[in-house]
Structures are given as structure tokens and as C-alpha cells.
Amino acid sequence: MADTSFPGPLAGAAHAAPARTAVLNRFRLGNLLFLNLTRAAAVLVLVLLGGVMVALIEGAAPALREFGFGFVTSQSWNPVTEKFGALAPIYGTIVTSLIAMLIAVPVGLGIAIFLTELCPMPLRRPIGIAIELLAGIPSIIYGIWGLFVFAPFLQTTVQPFLISLFGPIPLLNAVFAGPPYGIGMLTAGLILAIMVLPFITSIARDVFSTVPPVLKEAAYGIGCTRWEVVKNVVLPFTRVGVIGGVMLGLGRALGETMAVTFVIGNAHKISASILAPGTTISATIANEFTEAVGDIYTSSLIALGLLLFVITFIVLAIARYMLLRLEMKGGK
Amino acid sequence: MKFKSLAVAAGMAIAALAMPAAARADISGAGASFPFPVYAKWADAWNRETGKKLNYQSIGSGGGIKQIRARTVTFGATDAPLKGPELEKDGLVQFPMVMGGIVPVINVEGVGSGELVLDGPTLAKIFLGDIKTWDDPAIKALNPDLKLPSSAIAVVRRSDGSGTTFNFTDYLGKVSPDWKEKVGSATAVEWPVGLGAKGNEGVAANVGQTKGSIGYVEYAYAKENNIAFARMKNKAGKVVSPEVTSFQAAAANADWSSAPGFGVILTDEPGDGSWPITAATFILMHKKPNDPAAAAEALQFFDWAFEKGGPMAEQLIYIPMPASVVKQVRDAWSAIVGPDGKPVAVAK
């Protein structure tokens, strides 16, 4: 709009009134057009969202009618007898995402803190770019790498070590029970951690760099250590942004399909051991949709999609709620 | 300025929409992934000979059945044959095109390809999770001379629905009442144990990676990937190796006219030389196709494949249909008619 030249107050004093009306009309028209264009864009998103919802519910209806609430509480997934339950994929989705977040959040925040507070200047850009490149790798590459390189490595080194380490400890020996396949929930969680790491890191780094230097300098001035500055100044100042980044990562972890399908083992089973094969909602859909014969089978897969939608929605709602509480606490 | 660039962008979008759709392939088919390598090879050779194009999408048997029902393709392909009433309902013609073998593949330390011998009930017990280690007495009894490790067996099976799974589970159901009762046979089943991998290539890769594993793949995948296979004890009690002759023996012993649409499943066939897990793959076409010209062309392709495709199929370790079956198939083609009620196929 900068190129729209407006005549100076003295330039055309004689024709001021009609010229001004024309200009004003043009502005009004432009404004109206702009308002409606942007509003249409916003409404489009709502319509799309609503359309997806309706299509999912409609597609899932036969399965939900057939199995009722049992669909989310049953572990059975039997295409032969057409008895379907979603508990195993739900469990796998949540556990793999949890493993991913347990690893990616501390590591990602650590990298961001290092990059903004501690890293020598010449190293900041290369490390930052490397992290962002990680985000650009297609998920199928992670899947192939996971299957051919990472899983055999885990099978021969890390997993036997974990099994023997936790073997004598009750409870933990069930969580790390063998045999080591190399493929399973832990491997999927680790791959997911690597995949969401760049999201968390780059967002955390960006918000950390928005902390006003004067705040940090003041803290250093009264004798705070680096750790105290990060803990008491940087993190509280940026927590909304950091939580946003974590949620973005979690969203990706929940929905990630191809990389997980390669390394999770695709077994419709709930095992106490995180070394055992499992499955996730999106992996199940990707694996079975093409060959799903029969209406109930297809409908059950769509119902799984609906569940993923609901789970993502719940996660986002919890995140909003947490942010709201933080803001209220901060206001006091 | 802004509006100008907007207008340009809009113009480009319209131009993109108005671009003609990609050139249409002459005939299209979709379905089973099991015969995809041989269909692709035939299509290529046929294209060089006649200049005609065939586009085959290897989307899986279930997808192939859906696509032909929806009439979006000229022919569908499936490994699990449809039953008579299903064919009637949709007005479909079904015939076998080519055969292959399914082999158990293993990755066991110290055991080479073809050294391990298994029989049906033992294989079923492994896939049921009843046999958990390689030095189980049941496996030892079949392999008295082999040194088997005590490591755990990692079962690898398909995670996607598949005709290979259909034939494999059908075999396990025939040889093990336990399997039939607990699991059953279908393109996808509720597996009691094991890791799921996508596609024949996924199972091959996983078995190649995972020590102590056993899986099942179409024979060509075992051969291409150099994975050790196991020999099997067949219905006659003889130990056979997976090879063209043993697959052919199984086909020769089958009674093709016994089922509508040639829907014979070739597992656990009698005969001393029969490989127990042999499978045929089938083509589905509409009796009254929307596009009779395309249907006629597809039939020309199949006719050509029966006539000249045999050696090419054998190169890829597929088994051509026996001549007697081909004759019956050609007779069955007369059921595919144009709008005038006349068969679209050129009479031989």
C-alpha cells in the first residue's frame, strides 16, 4: 500500500472534496475487499476442520455402533472374526510419544540454552543450522535409517545392556524385559525423539533470544550464576513459548507415521516391556488401509483416525489449560 | 503492486488447473503386489513388441478387488481368489495368471540356506508362539545333524494385509487344527506373536536384520535378498526345496476345475515333489466392461503373456500356468462381452 501516493493538502485545494471522496471510496473498497478475503481464509479453515470431523464421524459410525465403548477398551484386533479394539494402538501412540518427549524436551532445551547462553559465537551458526537441517529430513529417511542402522545397533548393544542392567530390579525388569528384537516401542520412541528435537530446539532458541539482555545483565550483576540466570530469568520469561514448542513437538510425535511404522514392529499387543513390539494409531492405519476388506474393518480404521483426532485435541486442550494457569500464577 | 502480483499468482493457478491431465495409459490394472515384478516385466516386453502400454499399480489384493468393483481399472489382481457367489454378485470373471512359491526364511547363526528342515505343524507352532527357542525338541527332531542355538525365535510377519499372508495362513490352518481354531486364515490375521513388517520386502529386510528370526516371503524376495530359507516336509512326508520343479509339481497335482473362477488354493497339495506353500495369483475382470476396447486389449495382453511370457516368468522364479489350465482360461474369456453381447476377446 506504500505506493499509493496521497496528494498533499495544498496540491489540489480547488478539487479537494471530489478527489478526497474518490480516494476515500477507493480505500473503503480496498478495506472491504481485504476484510472479506482474510475472513474467507479464516472461515475456510473452519469449514475444512468441520468437514474432516464430519467425514471421520460418518466413516467411523459403523464400527462405533458395532463395538460401542468397547472399541477403546478392547485389545483385540482380529480381521478374521472382525472384532476390533483400539486399546493397543492408543497405548502405543501415547507410550512412544511419552518416551520421545522424555528425551527430546531436556535435550532440546539443553541445546537451546547452550546455543543462546554458553556457546562460543563462531559455533552458534553451524550448530543451529545443523539442528534445522535435522528438521528438514523426510520421515521416511528416519524410518529406513532406523530399520537398517539404528535397530541392529540397539539389538546388539543397548538392549542387551538394558535387559541385564534392570534384570535384578523388580518392576523395572518388566519394563525392560527381553528378548532384544532391536525393533519395538523404545526404538520408535527414540526415533521420534530425534525427529521432534529440532522443533523443540529451534523454537526454544528463538524464544530464549527474545529475553531482554538488561534482565540477564541485572541478574548477573547481583551475582547470579549462569544456571541461576537460566532457571530464574530465561525460563520463566519464555515459558509460554517453550511450552508452545514442546506441544508442537508432541503433536508431531503423536501423528508421525512412516518412521514409526518401520521400527515399531506393528504388533497389536500391549506389553509391559518397552522393548517389545507394539503399534500406533497412525502406523496401523498406514499398514492396513489398502487391504482392509469389509465395511467394519475399514470403518474401524477410520474410527482410529477419529481417536487420534480426539487425542490430539485433548493434548492441545491440556496445553492451553497449563498455559492459562501459568499466566494466572504469573499475574499474582 | 500487491494486487498485480496477486493477479499473476491467480493466473498461474488457473493455468495449472487448465493443464491437460497426464497422458492416459492404454490399459490399467491394480492389485496384488506378489505378481507385480512379473507383470511389470511382461508389460515392458509387450510394450516393446506392440507399442501398447499397460499400467499396473501394485496396491495389494484388497485394493485391487475394491478398484475393479468400483470399475476404475480394466482389471484387478488378487492373490486370495474370490468365491463363486462374490464373483456372481459383481458380475466378475476370475482366472489364474501365474504361480509362485512362499518360503519360510530364517536368520539363525550357524545355519545356512536350505539346511534347516521344518514341517507344517512345527511351523504353525513357531508362529503360534508355542515354540520359543531354536533348540526346541520339535525342531531338533527334524534336524538331528544341525547345531541349533538356544536363542529366542523372533517371528516376523506382514503388518499389512496381503495375499502372501492369505496363502501362508491357509497352509498353517490346513496342517494345524490349533492354528485354524485360534487364528484362522485371511489376508490379515490377529497374530499371536511377532514383529510386523510392511510388504514382502519389509519382511525380507527385517529377517535379514534380526538375529534368530523367521519369516515368510514370496520366493523371489528370498532369492534376490540372499536370505537363508528352510526346506519343508510336504503332505507326502517328503522333504522338498523351494524351486521351480517343486512349485510346478504342486500346480500339476491341483484340480483346477473344482472351484468357480479357478479359485483353487495350492497349499498342502499331495504329491512327492510338491512344495507345500505354492500360490496362484488371479485376475478379475467385469463380464460387461465399461470400456470393451480396453478389456479386449487387456485380454490380448494376457493371451500374449500365456504364449510368450513363460520364460520371463521363470527368470523371476514365477511358474507359468500349465497348458491345460491356459486352455480353460481362454474358454472362460468368452464370458466377457461388449454392449452387443459378443465376446470382446479374439477367438483363438
PDB file of C-alpha atoms in Angstrom, chain B residues 102-104 114-124 138-144 171-172 174-175 229-242 246 267-278:
ATOM      1  CA  ILE B 102       6.078 -68.862  -0.478  1.00  0.00           C
ATOM      2  CA  VAL B 103       9.082 -69.856   1.596  1.00  0.00           C
ATOM      3  CA  PRO B 104       9.986 -69.646   5.272  1.00  0.00           C
ATOM      4  CA  GLY B 114      18.384 -74.888   2.862  1.00  0.00           C
ATOM      5  CA  GLU B 115      19.969 -76.609   5.863  1.00  0.00           C
ATOM      6  CA  LEU B 116      17.040 -76.265   8.221  1.00  0.00           C
ATOM      7  CA  VAL B 117      14.076 -78.590   7.706  1.00  0.00           C
ATOM      8  CA  LEU B 118      10.611 -77.742   9.042  1.00  0.00           C
ATOM      9  CA  ASP B 119       7.231 -79.371   8.771  1.00  0.00           C
ATOM     10  CA  GLY B 120       3.800 -77.772   8.804  1.00  0.00           C
ATOM     11  CA  PRO B 121       2.839 -78.417  12.442  1.00  0.00           C
ATOM     12  CA  THR B 122       6.226 -77.146  13.698  1.00  0.00           C
ATOM     13  CA  LEU B 123       5.960 -74.028  11.551  1.00  0.00           C
ATOM     14  CA  ALA B 124       2.465 -73.407  12.931  1.00  0.00           C
ATOM     15  CA  ALA B 138      10.431 -80.336  17.871  1.00  0.00           C
ATOM     16  CA  ILE B 139      12.931 -78.504  15.641  1.00  0.00           C
ATOM     17  CA  LYS B 140      15.796 -80.708  16.841  1.00  0.00           C
ATOM     18  CA  ALA B 141      13.858 -83.847  15.940  1.00  0.00           C
ATOM     19  CA  LEU B 142      13.542 -82.638  12.335  1.00  0.00           C
ATOM     20  CA  ASN B 143      17.203 -81.569  12.205  1.00  0.00           C
ATOM     21  CA  PRO B 144      19.227 -84.164  14.150  1.00  0.00           C
ATOM     22  CA  TYR B 171      -1.443 -73.585   4.815  1.00  0.00           C
ATOM     23  CA  LEU B 172      -0.935 -73.299   8.585  1.00  0.00           C
ATOM     24  CA  LYS B 174      -4.612 -76.944   6.936  1.00  0.00           C
ATOM     25  CA  VAL B 175      -1.752 -78.538   8.865  1.00  0.00           C
ATOM     26  CA  PHE B 229      15.363 -70.337   3.506  1.00  0.00           C
ATOM     27  CA  ALA B 230      14.173 -73.526   5.167  1.00  0.00           C
ATOM     28  CA  ARG B 231      13.180 -76.710   3.396  1.00  0.00           C
ATOM     29  CA  MET B 232       9.740 -78.123   4.137  1.00  0.00           C
ATOM     30  CA  LYS B 233       8.306 -81.573   4.704  1.00  0.00           C
ATOM     31  CA  ASN B 234       5.249 -81.831   2.443  1.00  0.00           C
ATOM     32  CA  LYS B 235       1.944 -83.686   2.713  1.00  0.00           C
ATOM     33  CA  ALA B 236       3.548 -86.879   1.369  1.00  0.00           C
ATOM     34  CA  GLY B 237       6.163 -86.669   4.146  1.00  0.00           C
ATOM     35  CA  LYS B 238       8.993 -85.863   1.749  1.00  0.00           C
ATOM     36  CA  VAL B 239      11.446 -83.021   2.328  1.00  0.00           C
ATOM     37  CA  VAL B 240      11.423 -80.606  -0.619  1.00  0.00           C
ATOM     38  CA  SER B 241      13.357 -77.484  -1.550  1.00  0.00           C
ATOM     39  CA  PRO B 242      11.655 -74.363  -2.878  1.00  0.00           C
ATOM     40  CA  SER B 246       8.556 -78.340  -6.692  1.00  0.00           C
ATOM     41  CA  THR B 267      -1.316 -75.092  -0.361  1.00  0.00           C
ATOM     42  CA  ASP B 268      -0.637 -78.529   1.083  1.00  0.00           C
ATOM     43  CA  GLU B 269      -1.096 -80.278  -2.272  1.00  0.00           C
ATOM     44  CA  PRO B 270      -0.443 -84.044  -2.462  1.00  0.00           C
ATOM     45  CA  GLY B 271       2.463 -85.483  -4.437  1.00  0.00           C
ATOM     46  CA  ASP B 272       6.018 -86.456  -3.503  1.00  0.00           C
ATOM     47  CA  GLY B 273       7.613 -83.433  -5.120  1.00  0.00           C
ATOM     48  CA  SER B 274       5.057 -80.745  -4.222  1.00  0.00           C
ATOM     49  CA  TRP B 275       6.197 -77.620  -2.402  1.00  0.00           C
ATOM     50  CA  PRO B 276       3.575 -77.226   0.327  1.00  0.00           C
ATOM     51  CA  ILE B 277       3.057 -73.433   0.168  1.00  0.00           C
ATOM     52  CA  THR B 278       2.506 -72.730  -3.510  1.00  0.00           C
TER      53      THR B 278
END
